[in-house]
mmCIF file of C-alpha atoms and ligand atoms in Angstrom:
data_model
loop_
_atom_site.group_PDB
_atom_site.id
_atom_site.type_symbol
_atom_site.label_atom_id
_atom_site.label_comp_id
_atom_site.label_asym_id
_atom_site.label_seq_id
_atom_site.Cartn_x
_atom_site.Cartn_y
_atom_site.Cartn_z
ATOM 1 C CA UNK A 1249 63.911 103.742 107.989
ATOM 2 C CA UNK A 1250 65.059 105.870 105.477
ATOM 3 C CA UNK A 1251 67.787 104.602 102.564
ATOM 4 C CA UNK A 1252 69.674 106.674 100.095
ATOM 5 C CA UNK A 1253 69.392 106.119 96.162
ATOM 6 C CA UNK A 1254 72.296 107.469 94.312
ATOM 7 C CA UNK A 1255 72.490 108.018 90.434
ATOM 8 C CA UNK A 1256 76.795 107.505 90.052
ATOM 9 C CA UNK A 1257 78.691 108.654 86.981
ATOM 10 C CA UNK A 1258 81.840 107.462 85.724
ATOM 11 C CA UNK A 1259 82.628 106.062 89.206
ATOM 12 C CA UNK A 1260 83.143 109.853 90.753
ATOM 13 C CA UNK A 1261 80.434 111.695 91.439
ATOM 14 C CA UNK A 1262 77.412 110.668 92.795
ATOM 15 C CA UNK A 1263 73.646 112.048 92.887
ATOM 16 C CA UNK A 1264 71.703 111.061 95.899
ATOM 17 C CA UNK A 1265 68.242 111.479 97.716
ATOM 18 C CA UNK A 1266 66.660 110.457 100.728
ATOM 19 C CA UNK A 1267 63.854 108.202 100.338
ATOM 20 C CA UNK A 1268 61.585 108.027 103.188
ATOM 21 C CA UNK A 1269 59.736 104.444 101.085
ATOM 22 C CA UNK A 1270 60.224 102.324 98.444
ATOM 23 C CA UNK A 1271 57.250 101.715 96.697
ATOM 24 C CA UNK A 1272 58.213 99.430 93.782
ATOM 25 C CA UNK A 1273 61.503 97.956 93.396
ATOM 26 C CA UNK A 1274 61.874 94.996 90.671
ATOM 27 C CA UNK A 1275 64.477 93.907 87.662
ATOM 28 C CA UNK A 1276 62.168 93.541 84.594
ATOM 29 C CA UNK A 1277 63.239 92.100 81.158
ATOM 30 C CA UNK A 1278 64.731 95.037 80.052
ATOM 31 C CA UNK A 1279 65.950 97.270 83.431
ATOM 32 C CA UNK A 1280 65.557 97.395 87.142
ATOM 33 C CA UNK A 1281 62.766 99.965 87.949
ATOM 34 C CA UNK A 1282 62.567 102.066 91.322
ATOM 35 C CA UNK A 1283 59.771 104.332 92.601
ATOM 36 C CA UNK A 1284 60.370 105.861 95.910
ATOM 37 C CA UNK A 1285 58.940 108.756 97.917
ATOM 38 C CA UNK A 1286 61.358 111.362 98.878
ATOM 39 C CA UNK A 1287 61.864 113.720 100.839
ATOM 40 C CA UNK A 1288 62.566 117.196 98.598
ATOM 41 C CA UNK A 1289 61.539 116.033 95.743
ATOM 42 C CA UNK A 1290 58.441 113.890 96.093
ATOM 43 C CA UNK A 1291 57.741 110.529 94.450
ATOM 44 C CA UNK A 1292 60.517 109.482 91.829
ATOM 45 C CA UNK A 1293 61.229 107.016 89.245
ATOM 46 C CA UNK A 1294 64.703 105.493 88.537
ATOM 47 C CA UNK A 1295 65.781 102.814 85.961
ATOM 48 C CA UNK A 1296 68.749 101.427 86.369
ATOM 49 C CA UNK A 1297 69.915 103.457 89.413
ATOM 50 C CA UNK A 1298 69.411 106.854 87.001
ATOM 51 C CA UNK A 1299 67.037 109.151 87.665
ATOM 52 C CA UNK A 1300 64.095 109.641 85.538
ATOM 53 C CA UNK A 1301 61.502 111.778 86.614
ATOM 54 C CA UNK A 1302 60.171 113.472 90.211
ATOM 55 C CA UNK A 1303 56.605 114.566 91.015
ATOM 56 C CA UNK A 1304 58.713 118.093 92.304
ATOM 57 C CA UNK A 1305 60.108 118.759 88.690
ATOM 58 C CA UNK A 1306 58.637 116.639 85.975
ATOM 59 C CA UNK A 1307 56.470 119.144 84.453
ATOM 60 C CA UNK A 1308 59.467 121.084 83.575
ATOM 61 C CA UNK A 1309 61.344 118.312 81.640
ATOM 62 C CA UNK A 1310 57.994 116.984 80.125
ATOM 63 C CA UNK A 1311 56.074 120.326 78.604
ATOM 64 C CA UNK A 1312 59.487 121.387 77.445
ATOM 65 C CA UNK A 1313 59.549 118.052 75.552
ATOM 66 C CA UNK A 1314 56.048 118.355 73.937
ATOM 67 C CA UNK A 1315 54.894 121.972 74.221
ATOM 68 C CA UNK A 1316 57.911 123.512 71.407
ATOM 69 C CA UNK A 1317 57.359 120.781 68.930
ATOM 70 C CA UNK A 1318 53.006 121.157 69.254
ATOM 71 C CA UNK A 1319 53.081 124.462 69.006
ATOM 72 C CA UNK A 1320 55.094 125.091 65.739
ATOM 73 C CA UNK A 1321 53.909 121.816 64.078
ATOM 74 C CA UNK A 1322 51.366 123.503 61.700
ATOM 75 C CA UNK A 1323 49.076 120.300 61.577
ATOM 76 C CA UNK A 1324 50.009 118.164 64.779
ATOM 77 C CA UNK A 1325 47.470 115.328 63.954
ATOM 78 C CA UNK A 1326 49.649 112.078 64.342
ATOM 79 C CA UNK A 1327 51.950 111.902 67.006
ATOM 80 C CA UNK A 1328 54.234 109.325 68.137
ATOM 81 C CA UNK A 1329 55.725 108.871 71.682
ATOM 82 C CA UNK A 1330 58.846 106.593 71.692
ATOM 83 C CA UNK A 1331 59.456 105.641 75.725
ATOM 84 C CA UNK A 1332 57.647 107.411 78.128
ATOM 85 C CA UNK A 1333 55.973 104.831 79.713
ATOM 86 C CA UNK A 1334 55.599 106.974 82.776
ATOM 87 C CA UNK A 1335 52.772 108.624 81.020
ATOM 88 C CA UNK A 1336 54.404 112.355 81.592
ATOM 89 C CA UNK A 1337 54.949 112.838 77.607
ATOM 90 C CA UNK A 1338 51.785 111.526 76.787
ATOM 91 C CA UNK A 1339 49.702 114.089 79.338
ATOM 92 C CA UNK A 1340 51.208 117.259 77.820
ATOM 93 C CA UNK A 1341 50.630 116.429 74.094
ATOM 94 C CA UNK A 1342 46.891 115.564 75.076
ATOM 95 C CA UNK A 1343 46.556 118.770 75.968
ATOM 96 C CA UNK A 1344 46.459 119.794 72.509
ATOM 97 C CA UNK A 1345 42.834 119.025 70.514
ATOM 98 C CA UNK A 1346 44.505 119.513 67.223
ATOM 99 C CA UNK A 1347 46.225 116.189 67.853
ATOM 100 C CA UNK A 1348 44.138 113.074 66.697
ATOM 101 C CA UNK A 1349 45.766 110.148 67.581
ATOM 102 C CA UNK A 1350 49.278 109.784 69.958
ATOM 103 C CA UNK A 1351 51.097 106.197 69.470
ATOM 104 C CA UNK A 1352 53.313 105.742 72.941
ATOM 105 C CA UNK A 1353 55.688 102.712 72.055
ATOM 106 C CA UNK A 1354 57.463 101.831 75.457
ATOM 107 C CA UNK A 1355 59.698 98.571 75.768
ATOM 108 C CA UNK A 1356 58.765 97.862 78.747
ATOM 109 C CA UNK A 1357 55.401 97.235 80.354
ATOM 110 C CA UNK A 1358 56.555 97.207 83.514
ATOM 111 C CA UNK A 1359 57.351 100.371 83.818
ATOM 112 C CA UNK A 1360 54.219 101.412 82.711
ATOM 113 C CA UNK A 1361 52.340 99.268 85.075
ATOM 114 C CA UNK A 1362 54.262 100.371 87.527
ATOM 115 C CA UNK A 1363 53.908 104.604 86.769
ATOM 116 C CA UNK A 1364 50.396 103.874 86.836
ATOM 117 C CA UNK A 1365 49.885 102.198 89.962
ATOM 118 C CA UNK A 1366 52.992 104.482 91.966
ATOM 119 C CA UNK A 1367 52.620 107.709 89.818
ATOM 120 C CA UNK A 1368 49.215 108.411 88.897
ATOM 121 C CA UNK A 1369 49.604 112.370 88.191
ATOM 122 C CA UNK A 1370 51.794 111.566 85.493
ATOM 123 C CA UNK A 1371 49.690 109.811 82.977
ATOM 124 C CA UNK A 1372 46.561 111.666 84.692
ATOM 125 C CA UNK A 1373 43.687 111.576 82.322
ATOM 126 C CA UNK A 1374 46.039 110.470 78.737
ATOM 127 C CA UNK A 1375 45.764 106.832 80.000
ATOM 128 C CA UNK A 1376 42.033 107.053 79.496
ATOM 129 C CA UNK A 1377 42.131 109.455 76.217
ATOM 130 C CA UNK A 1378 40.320 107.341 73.412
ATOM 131 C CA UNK A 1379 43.223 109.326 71.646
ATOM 132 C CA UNK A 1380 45.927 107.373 73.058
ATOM 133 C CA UNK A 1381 47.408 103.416 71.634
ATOM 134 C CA UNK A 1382 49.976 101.857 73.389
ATOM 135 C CA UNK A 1383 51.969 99.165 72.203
ATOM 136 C CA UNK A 1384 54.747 97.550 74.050
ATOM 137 C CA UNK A 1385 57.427 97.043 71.456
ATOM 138 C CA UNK A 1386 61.102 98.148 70.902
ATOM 139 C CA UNK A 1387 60.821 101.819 69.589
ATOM 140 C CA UNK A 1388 63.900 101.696 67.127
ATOM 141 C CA UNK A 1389 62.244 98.576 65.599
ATOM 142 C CA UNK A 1390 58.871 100.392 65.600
ATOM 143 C CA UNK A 1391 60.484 103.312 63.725
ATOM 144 C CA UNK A 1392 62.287 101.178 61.354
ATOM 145 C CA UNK A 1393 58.971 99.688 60.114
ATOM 146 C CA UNK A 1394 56.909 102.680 59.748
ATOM 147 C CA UNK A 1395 55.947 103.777 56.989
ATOM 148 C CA UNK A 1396 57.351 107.297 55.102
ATOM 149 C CA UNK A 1397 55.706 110.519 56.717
ATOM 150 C CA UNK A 1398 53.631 108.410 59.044
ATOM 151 C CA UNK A 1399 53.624 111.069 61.912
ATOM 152 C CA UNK A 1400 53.666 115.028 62.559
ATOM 153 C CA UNK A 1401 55.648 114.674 65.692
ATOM 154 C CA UNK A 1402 57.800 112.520 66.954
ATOM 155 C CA UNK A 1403 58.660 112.627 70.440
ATOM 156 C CA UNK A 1404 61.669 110.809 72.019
ATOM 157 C CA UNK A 1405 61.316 109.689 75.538
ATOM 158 C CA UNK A 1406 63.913 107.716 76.527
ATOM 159 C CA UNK A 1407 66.316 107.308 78.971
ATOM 160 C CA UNK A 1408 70.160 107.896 79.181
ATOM 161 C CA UNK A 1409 72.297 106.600 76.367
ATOM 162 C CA UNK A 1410 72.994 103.328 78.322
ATOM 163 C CA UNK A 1411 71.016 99.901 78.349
ATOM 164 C CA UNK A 1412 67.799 99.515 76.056
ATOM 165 C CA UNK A 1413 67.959 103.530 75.315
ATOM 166 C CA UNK A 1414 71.739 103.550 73.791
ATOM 167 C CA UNK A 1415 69.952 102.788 70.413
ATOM 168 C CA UNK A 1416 67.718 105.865 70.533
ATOM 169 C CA UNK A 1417 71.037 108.232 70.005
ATOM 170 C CA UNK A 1418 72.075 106.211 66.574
ATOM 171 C CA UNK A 1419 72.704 107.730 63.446
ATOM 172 C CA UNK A 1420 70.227 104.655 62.531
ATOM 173 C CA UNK A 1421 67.464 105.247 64.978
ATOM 174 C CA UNK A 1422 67.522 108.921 64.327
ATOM 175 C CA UNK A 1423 67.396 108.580 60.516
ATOM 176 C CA UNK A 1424 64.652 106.519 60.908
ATOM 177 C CA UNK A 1425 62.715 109.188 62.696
ATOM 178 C CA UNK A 1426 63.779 111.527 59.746
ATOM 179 C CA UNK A 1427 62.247 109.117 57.254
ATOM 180 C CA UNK A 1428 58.817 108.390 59.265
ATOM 181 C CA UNK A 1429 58.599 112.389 59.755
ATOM 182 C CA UNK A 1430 55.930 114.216 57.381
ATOM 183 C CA UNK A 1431 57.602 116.899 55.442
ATOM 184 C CA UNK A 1432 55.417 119.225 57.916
ATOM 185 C CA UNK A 1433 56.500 117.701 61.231
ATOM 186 C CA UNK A 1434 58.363 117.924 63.797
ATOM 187 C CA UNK A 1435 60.964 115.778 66.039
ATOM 188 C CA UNK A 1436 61.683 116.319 69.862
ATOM 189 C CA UNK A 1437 64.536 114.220 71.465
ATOM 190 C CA UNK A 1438 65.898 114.805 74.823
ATOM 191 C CA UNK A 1439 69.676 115.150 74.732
ATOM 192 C CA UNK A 1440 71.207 115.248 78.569
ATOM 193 C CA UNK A 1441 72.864 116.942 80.562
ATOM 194 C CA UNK A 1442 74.756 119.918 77.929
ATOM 195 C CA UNK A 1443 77.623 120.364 81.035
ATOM 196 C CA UNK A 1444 77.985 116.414 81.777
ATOM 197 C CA UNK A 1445 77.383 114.898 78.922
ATOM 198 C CA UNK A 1446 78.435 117.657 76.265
ATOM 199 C CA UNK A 1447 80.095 114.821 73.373
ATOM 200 C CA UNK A 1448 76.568 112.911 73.546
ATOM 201 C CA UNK A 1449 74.565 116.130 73.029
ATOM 202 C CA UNK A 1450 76.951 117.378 70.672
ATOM 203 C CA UNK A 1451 77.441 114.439 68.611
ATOM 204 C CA UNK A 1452 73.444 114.184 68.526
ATOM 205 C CA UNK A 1453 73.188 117.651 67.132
ATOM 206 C CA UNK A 1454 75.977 116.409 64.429
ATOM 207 C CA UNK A 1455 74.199 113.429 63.348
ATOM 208 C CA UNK A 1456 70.407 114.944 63.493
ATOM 209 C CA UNK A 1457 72.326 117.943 61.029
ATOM 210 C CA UNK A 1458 73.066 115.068 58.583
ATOM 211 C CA UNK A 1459 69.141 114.467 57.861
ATOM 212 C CA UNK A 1460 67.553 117.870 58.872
ATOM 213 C CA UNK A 1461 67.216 120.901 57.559
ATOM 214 C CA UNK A 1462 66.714 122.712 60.766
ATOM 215 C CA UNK A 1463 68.068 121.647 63.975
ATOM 216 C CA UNK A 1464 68.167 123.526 67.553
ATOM 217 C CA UNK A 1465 69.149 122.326 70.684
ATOM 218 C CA UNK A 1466 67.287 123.919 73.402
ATOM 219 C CA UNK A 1467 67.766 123.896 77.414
ATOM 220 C CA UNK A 1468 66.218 123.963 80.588
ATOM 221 C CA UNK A 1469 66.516 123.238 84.218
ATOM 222 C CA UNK A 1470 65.069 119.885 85.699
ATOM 223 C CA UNK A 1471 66.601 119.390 89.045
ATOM 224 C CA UNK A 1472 66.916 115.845 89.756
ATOM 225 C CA UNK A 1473 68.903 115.431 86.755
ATOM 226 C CA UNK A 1474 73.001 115.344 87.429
ATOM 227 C CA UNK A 1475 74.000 118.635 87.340
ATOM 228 C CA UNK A 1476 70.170 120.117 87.017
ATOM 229 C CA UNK A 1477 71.325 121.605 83.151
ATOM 230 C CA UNK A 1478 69.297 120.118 80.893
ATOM 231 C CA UNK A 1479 68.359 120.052 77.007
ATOM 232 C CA UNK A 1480 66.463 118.673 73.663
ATOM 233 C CA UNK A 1481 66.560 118.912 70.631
ATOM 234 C CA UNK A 1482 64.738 119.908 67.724
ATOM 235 C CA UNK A 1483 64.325 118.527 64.470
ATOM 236 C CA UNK A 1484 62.416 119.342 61.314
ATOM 237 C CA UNK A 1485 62.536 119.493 57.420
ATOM 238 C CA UNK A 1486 61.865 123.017 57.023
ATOM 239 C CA UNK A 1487 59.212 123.764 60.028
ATOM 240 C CA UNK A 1488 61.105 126.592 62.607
ATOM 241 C CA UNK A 1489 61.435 126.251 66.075
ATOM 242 C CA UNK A 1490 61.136 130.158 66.753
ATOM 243 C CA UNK A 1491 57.991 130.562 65.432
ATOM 244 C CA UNK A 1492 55.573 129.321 67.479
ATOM 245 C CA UNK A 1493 51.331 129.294 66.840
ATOM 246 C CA UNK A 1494 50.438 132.345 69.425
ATOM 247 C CA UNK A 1495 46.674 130.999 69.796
ATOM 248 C CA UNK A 1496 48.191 127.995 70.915
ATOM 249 C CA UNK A 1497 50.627 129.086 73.250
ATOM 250 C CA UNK A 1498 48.427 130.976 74.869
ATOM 251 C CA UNK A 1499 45.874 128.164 74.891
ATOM 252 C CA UNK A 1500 48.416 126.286 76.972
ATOM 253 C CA UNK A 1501 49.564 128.738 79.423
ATOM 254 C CA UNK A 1502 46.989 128.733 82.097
ATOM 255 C CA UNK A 1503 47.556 124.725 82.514
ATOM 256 C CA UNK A 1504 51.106 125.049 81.959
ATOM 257 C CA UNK A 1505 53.698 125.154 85.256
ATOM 258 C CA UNK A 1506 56.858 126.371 83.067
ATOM 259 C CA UNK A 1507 56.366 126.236 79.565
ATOM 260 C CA UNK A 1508 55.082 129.919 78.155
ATOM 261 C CA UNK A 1509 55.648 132.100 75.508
ATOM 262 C CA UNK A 1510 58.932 133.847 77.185
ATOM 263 C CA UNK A 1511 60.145 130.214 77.806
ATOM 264 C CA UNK A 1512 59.826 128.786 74.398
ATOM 265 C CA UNK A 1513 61.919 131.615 72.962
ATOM 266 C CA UNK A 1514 64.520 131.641 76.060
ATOM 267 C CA UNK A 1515 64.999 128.126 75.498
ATOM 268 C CA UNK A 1516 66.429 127.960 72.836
ATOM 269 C CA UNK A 1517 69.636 129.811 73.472
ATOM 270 C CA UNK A 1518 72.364 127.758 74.031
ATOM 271 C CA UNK A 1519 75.545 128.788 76.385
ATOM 272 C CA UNK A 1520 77.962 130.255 74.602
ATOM 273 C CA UNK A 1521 80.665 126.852 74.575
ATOM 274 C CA UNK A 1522 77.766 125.132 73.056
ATOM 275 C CA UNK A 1523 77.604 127.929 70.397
ATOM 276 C CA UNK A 1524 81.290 128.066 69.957
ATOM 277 C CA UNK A 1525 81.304 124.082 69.452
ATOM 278 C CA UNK A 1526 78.167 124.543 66.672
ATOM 279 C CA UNK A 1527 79.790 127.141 64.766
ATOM 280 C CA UNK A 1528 83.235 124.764 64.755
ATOM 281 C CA UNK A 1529 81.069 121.710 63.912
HETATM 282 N N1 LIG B 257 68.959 111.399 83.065
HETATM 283 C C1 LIG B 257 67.622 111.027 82.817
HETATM 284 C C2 LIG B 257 67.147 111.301 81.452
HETATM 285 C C3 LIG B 257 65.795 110.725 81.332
HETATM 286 C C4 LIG B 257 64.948 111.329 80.328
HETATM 287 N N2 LIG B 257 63.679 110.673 80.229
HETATM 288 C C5 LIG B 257 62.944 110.598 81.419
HETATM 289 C C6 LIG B 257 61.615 109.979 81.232
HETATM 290 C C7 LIG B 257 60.549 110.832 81.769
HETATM 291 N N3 LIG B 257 59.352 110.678 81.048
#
């Protein structure tokens, strides 16, 4: 029998696929957690009732997550994962050998066990890299506590800015990141849907201006999102997001599905409302 699983915003739209089996369905601590096998679009996570990731499109949300922060990042050594239990995040940035040691802090453990059993290709070999430490703590505290300059890149994972993620889009959490950031590194947040939710991924760019020196918003496609528009954001105290490290780039792009050298650059250009809003902001 097959059911329908619907992501619903603001009680008028709804975005819905056909799952042919539920795999995992339980109500953790922190979220309910969903991993069903669909029709179109593969295996797929949701928490909550949102969608999170599918096996048809999940490359494309998580290399452009990693790939534009670990190629510019001139020394990439440390880097720290905030979410992403999944294991998606963790893959791509594993990809690169100058990175020494990746921290993934997820909330909930769940989820993990869950991606691991359910979604094997997405951690693929990173749960096994002697590279990788996970700890199963609340990111925003994690961040709070680190120390200054504690990591080259800092990637944010999370989910929408409801439940246990809302805190990942504070002024608080993301000066936190700005603090635990080496003067060399680089941050990577994701920052929805720039059509549906515009004010969140404007008001992110505001804030993240307050504490960095450079700050780009960049886009993509990643269909099983509402809407399918996409985007992140990247942070850094002087490093630039339009000049990437050509050996590595081109390192990556026989293992890469999306992310290459024409991609990186056409990435970062937002629609023209979003450019009208920056230059107003
Ligand atoms: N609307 C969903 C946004 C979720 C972004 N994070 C997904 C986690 C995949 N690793």
């Amino acid at each position: 029998m097959s059911i329908w699983y619907d992501e619903i915003h603001r009680d008028s739209m709804r975005f819905g696929l056909k799952a042919t089996q539920t795999l995992h369905s339980s109500r953790s601590d922190f979220q309910k957690i969903d991993i069903v096998d669909t029709e179109v679009f593969g295996r797929a996570l949701l928490l909550d009732d949102l969608w999170m990731l599918s096996e048809l499109d999940e490359r494309a949300y998580h290399e452009l997550l990693a790939h534009p922060a670990l190629t510019t990042c001139p020394e990439p050594s440390r880097v720290l994962i905030i979410g992403g239990g999944d294991g998606g995040t963790a893959r791509e940035v594993l990809r690169h050998p100058e990175v020494d040691e990746v921290t993934l802090v997820e909330i909930d453990p769940e989820v993990i066990a869950a991606c691991k059993r359910h979604l094997p290709t997405l951690g693929a070999g990173a749960w096994d890299d002697p590279r990788l430490h996970v700890q199963c703590d609340d990111g925003a505290a994690f961040l709070a506590a680190a120390p200054p300059a504690s990591y080259d890149v800092i990637l944010i994972d999370g989910s929408d800015p409801v439940g246990p993620a809302a805190v990942l889009f504070s002024e608080e959490f993301l000066s936190s990141c700005a603090s635990a950031l080496s003067p060399g590194g680089v941050l990577a947040l994701q920052a929805e849907s720039p059509t549906l939710h515009r004010d969140v991924h404007l008001d992110t760019i505001a804030r993240l201006r307050q504490t960095f020196e450079v700050v780009a918003p960049y886009y993509g496609v990643v269909s099983v999102y509402p809407g399918g528009a996409w985007s992140w954001i990247y942070a850094s105290h002087g490093v630039r997001h339009d000049q990437p490290i050509e050996a590595r780039v081109a390192r990556l792009e026989d293992a890469t599905e999306h992310y290459h050298r024409g991609t990186h650059h056409a990435a970062f250009v937002p629609p023209n409302h979003i450019r009208r809003a920056l230059r107003g902001a």
